[in-house]
mmCIF file of C-alpha atoms in Angstrom:
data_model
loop_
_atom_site.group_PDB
_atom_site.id
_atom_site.type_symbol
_atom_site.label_atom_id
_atom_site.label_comp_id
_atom_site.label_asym_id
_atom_site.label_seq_id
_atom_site.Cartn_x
_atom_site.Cartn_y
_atom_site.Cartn_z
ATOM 1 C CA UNK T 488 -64.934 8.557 -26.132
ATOM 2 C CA UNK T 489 -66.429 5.468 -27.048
ATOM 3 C CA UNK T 490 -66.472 6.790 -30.983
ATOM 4 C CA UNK T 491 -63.004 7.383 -30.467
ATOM 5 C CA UNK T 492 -62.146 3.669 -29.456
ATOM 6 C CA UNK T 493 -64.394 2.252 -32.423
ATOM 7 C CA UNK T 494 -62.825 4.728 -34.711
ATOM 8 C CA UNK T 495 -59.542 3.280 -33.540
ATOM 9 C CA UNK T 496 -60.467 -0.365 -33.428
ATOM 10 C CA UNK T 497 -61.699 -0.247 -37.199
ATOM 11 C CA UNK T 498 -58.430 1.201 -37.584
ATOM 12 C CA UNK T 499 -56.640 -1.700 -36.359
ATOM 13 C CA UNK T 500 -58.408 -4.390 -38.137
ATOM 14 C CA UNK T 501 -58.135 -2.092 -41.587
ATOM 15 C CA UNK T 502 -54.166 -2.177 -40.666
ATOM 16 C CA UNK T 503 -54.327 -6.194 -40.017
ATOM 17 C CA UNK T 504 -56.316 -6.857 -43.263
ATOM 18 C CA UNK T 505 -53.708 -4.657 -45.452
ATOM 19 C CA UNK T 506 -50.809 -6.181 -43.523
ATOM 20 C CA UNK T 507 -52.302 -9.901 -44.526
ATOM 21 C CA UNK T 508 -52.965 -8.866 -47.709
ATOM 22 C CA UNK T 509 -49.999 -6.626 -48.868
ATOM 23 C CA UNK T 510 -47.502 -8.852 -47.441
ATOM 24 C CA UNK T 511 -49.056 -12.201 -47.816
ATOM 25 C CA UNK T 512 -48.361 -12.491 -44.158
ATOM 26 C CA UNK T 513 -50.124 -15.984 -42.775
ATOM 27 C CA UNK T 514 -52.130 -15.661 -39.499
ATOM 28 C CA UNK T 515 -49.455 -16.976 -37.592
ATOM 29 C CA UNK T 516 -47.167 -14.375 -38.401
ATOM 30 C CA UNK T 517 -49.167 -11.931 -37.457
ATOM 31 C CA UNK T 518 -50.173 -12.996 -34.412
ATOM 32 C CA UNK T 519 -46.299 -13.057 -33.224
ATOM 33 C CA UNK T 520 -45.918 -9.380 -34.529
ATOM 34 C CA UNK T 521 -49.228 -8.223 -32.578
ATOM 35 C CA UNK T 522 -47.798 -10.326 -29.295
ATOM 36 C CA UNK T 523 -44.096 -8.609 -29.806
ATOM 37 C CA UNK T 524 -45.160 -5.045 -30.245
ATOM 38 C CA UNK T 525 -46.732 -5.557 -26.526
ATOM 39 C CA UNK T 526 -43.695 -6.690 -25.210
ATOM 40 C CA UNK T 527 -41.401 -3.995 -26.917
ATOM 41 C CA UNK T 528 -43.142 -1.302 -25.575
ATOM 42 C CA UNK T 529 -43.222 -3.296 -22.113
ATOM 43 C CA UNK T 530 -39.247 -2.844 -22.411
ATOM 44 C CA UNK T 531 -39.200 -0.077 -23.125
ATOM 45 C CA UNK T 532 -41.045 1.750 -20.624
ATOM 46 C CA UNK T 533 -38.930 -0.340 -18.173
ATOM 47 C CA UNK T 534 -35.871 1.493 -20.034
ATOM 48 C CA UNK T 535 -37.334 4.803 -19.486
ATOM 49 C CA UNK T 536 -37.969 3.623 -15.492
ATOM 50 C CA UNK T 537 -34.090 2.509 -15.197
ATOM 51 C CA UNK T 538 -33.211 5.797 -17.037
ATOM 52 C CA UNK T 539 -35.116 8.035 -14.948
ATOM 53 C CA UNK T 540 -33.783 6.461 -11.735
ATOM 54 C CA UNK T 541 -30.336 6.643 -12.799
ATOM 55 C CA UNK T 542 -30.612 10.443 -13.265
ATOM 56 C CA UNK T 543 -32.294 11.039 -9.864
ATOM 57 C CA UNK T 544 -29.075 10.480 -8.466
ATOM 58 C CA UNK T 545 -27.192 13.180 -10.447
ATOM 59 C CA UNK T 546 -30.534 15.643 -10.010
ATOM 60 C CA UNK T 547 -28.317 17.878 -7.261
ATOM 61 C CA UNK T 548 -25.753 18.025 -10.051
ATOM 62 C CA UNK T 549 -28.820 19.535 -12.697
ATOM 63 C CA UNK T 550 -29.046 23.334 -13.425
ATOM 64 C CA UNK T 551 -32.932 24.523 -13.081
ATOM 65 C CA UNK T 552 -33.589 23.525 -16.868
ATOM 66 C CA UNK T 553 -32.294 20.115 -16.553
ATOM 67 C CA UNK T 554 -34.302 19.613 -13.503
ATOM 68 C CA UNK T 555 -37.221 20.868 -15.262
ATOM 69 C CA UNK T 556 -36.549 18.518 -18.125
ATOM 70 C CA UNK T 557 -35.985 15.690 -15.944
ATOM 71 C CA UNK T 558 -39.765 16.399 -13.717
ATOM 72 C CA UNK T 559 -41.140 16.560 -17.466
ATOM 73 C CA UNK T 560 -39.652 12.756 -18.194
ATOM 74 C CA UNK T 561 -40.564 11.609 -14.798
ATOM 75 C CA UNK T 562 -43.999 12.910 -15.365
ATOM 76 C CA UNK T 563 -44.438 11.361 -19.113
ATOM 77 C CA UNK T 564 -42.992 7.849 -17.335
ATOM 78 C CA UNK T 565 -46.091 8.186 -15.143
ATOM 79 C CA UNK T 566 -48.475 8.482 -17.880
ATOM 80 C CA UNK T 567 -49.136 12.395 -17.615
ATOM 81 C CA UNK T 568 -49.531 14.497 -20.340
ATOM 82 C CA UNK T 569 -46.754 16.956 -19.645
ATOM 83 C CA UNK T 570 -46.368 20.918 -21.267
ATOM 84 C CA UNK T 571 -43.359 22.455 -20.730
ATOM 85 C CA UNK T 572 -44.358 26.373 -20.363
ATOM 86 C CA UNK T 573 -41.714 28.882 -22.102
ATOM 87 C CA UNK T 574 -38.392 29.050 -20.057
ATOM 88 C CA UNK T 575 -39.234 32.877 -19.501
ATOM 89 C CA UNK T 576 -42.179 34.994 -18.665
ATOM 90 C CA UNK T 577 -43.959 31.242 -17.258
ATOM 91 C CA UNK T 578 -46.001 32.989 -15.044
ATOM 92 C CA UNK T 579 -44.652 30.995 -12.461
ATOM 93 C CA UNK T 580 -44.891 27.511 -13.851
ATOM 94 C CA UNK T 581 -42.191 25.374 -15.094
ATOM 95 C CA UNK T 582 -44.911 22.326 -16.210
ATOM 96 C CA UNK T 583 -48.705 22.123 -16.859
ATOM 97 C CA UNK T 584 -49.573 18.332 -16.372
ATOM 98 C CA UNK T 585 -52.650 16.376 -17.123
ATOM 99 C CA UNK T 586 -53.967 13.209 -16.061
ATOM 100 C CA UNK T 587 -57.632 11.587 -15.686
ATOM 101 C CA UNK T 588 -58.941 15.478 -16.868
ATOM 102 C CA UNK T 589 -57.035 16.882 -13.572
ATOM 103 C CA UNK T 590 -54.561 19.554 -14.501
ATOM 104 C CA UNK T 591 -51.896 20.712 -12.523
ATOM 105 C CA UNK T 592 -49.203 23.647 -12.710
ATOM 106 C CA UNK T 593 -45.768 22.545 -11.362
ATOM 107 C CA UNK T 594 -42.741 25.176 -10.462
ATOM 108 C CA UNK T 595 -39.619 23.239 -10.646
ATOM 109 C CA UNK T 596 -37.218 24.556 -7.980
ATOM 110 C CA UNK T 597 -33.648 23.199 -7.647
ATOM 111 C CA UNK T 598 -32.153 24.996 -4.940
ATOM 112 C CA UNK T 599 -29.069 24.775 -3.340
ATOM 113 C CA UNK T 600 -30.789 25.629 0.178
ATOM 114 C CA UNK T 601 -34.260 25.568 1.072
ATOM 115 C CA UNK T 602 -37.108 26.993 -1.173
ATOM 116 C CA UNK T 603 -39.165 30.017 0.410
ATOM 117 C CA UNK T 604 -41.968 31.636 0.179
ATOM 118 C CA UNK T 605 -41.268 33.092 -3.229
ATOM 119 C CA UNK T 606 -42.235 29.680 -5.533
ATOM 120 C CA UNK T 607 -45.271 29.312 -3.461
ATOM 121 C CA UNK T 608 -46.620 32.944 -4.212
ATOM 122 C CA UNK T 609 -45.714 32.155 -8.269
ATOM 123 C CA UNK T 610 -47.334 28.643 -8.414
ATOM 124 C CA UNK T 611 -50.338 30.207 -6.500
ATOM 125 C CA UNK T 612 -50.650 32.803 -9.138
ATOM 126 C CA UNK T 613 -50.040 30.122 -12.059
ATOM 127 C CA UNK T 614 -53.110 28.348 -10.920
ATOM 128 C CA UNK T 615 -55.153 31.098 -11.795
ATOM 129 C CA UNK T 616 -53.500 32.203 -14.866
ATOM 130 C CA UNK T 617 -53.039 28.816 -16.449
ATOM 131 C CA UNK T 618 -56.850 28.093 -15.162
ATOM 132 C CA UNK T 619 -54.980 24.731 -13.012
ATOM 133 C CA UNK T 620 -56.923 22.301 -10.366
ATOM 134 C CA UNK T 621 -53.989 21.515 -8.523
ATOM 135 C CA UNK T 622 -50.379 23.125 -7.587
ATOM 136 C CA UNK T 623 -47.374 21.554 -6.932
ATOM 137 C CA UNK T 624 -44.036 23.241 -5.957
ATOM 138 C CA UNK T 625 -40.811 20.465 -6.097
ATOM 139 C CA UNK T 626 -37.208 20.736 -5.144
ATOM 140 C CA UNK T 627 -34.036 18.809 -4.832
ATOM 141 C CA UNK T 628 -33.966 20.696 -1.393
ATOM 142 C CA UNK T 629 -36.781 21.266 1.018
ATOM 143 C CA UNK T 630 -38.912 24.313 1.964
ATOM 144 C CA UNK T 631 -38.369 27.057 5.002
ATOM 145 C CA UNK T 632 -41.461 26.949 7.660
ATOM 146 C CA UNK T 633 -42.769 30.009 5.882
ATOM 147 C CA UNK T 634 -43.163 28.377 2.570
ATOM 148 C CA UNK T 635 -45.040 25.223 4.476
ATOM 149 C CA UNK T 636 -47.506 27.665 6.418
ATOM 150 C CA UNK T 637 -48.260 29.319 2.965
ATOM 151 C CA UNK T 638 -48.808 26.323 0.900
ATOM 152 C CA UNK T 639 -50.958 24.712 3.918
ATOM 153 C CA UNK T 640 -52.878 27.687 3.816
ATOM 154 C CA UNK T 641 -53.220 28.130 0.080
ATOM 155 C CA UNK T 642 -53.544 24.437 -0.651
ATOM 156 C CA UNK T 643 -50.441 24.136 -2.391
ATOM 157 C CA UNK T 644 -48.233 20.815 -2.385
ATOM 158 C CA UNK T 645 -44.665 20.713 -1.471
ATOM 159 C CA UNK T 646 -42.548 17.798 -2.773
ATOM 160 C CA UNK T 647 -39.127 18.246 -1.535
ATOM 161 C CA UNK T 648 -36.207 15.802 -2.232
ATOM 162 C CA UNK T 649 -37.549 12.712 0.359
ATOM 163 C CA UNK T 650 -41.197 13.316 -1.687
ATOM 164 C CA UNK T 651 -39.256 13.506 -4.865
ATOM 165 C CA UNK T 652 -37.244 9.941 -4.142
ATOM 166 C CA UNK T 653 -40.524 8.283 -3.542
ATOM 167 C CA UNK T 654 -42.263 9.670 -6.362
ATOM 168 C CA UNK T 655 -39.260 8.118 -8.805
#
């Protein structure tokens, strides 16, 4: 890792020379361009924030791909690496997420009444065949007391829509 960051820092200071050099940019200059790339990105990641709150309100509206779509924004927002499985033959996952070398399978369920037993069993089996640390089953809706008992047992987490809200 730290190779990595030196790699990249020698980068950056080969990119600052050639940018003083090619463009005859003075020091000044480039100071304001490295202080306002900063803050565009800043903005923009507050964009994607207002965006992705703005759609949680039309998420009962989604079909099951749009919902998936929208959990794989709302995971990128949050600084996950996010892999959207193939719409069919997923094994049971809908997203394969990665953060701080944890990886998780997600099943993206948007129901119009509450999510059984059935997404717990898939997710359960997408852990093993995506080779997963965690499991997480989410709906617009919320889950019968079957699906709870199996996911306490099996150590799966349920995020259902009041979950969901605070996650956003």
């Amino acid at each position: 890792m730290k190779r990595v960051k030196l790699y990249l820092g020698s980068i950056l200071v080969y990119f600052i020379l050639s940018l003083l050099i090619k463009y005859n940019l003075t020091i000044q200059a480039l100071l304001v361009i490295l202080v306002l790339i900063p803050y565009l990105i800043k903005k923009y990641r507050l964009f994607q924030k207002t965006q992705i709150q703005k759609e949680f309100d039309t998420v009962h509206k989604m079909d099951g791909y749009e919902f998936e779509y929208y959990l794989k924004k709302l995971f990128k927002s949050k600084n996950y690496k996010v892999k959207h499985t193939p719409l069919s033959n997923d094994q049971g996952a809908d997203l394969i997420v990665e953060k701080d070398n944890i990886t998780t399978v997600i099943q993206a369920k948007r129901y119009s009444k509450p999510v059984g037993n059935k997404a717990v069993q898939e997710v359960i089996a997408a852990k093993q065949y995506y080779n997963c640390h965690k499991v997480i089953v989410i709906t617009n809706n919320t889950f019968t007391k079957s699906a709870k008992d199996l996911a306490r047992k099996c150590r799966v987490e349920l995020f259902d829509y009041e979950v969901l809200k605070q996650l956003v």
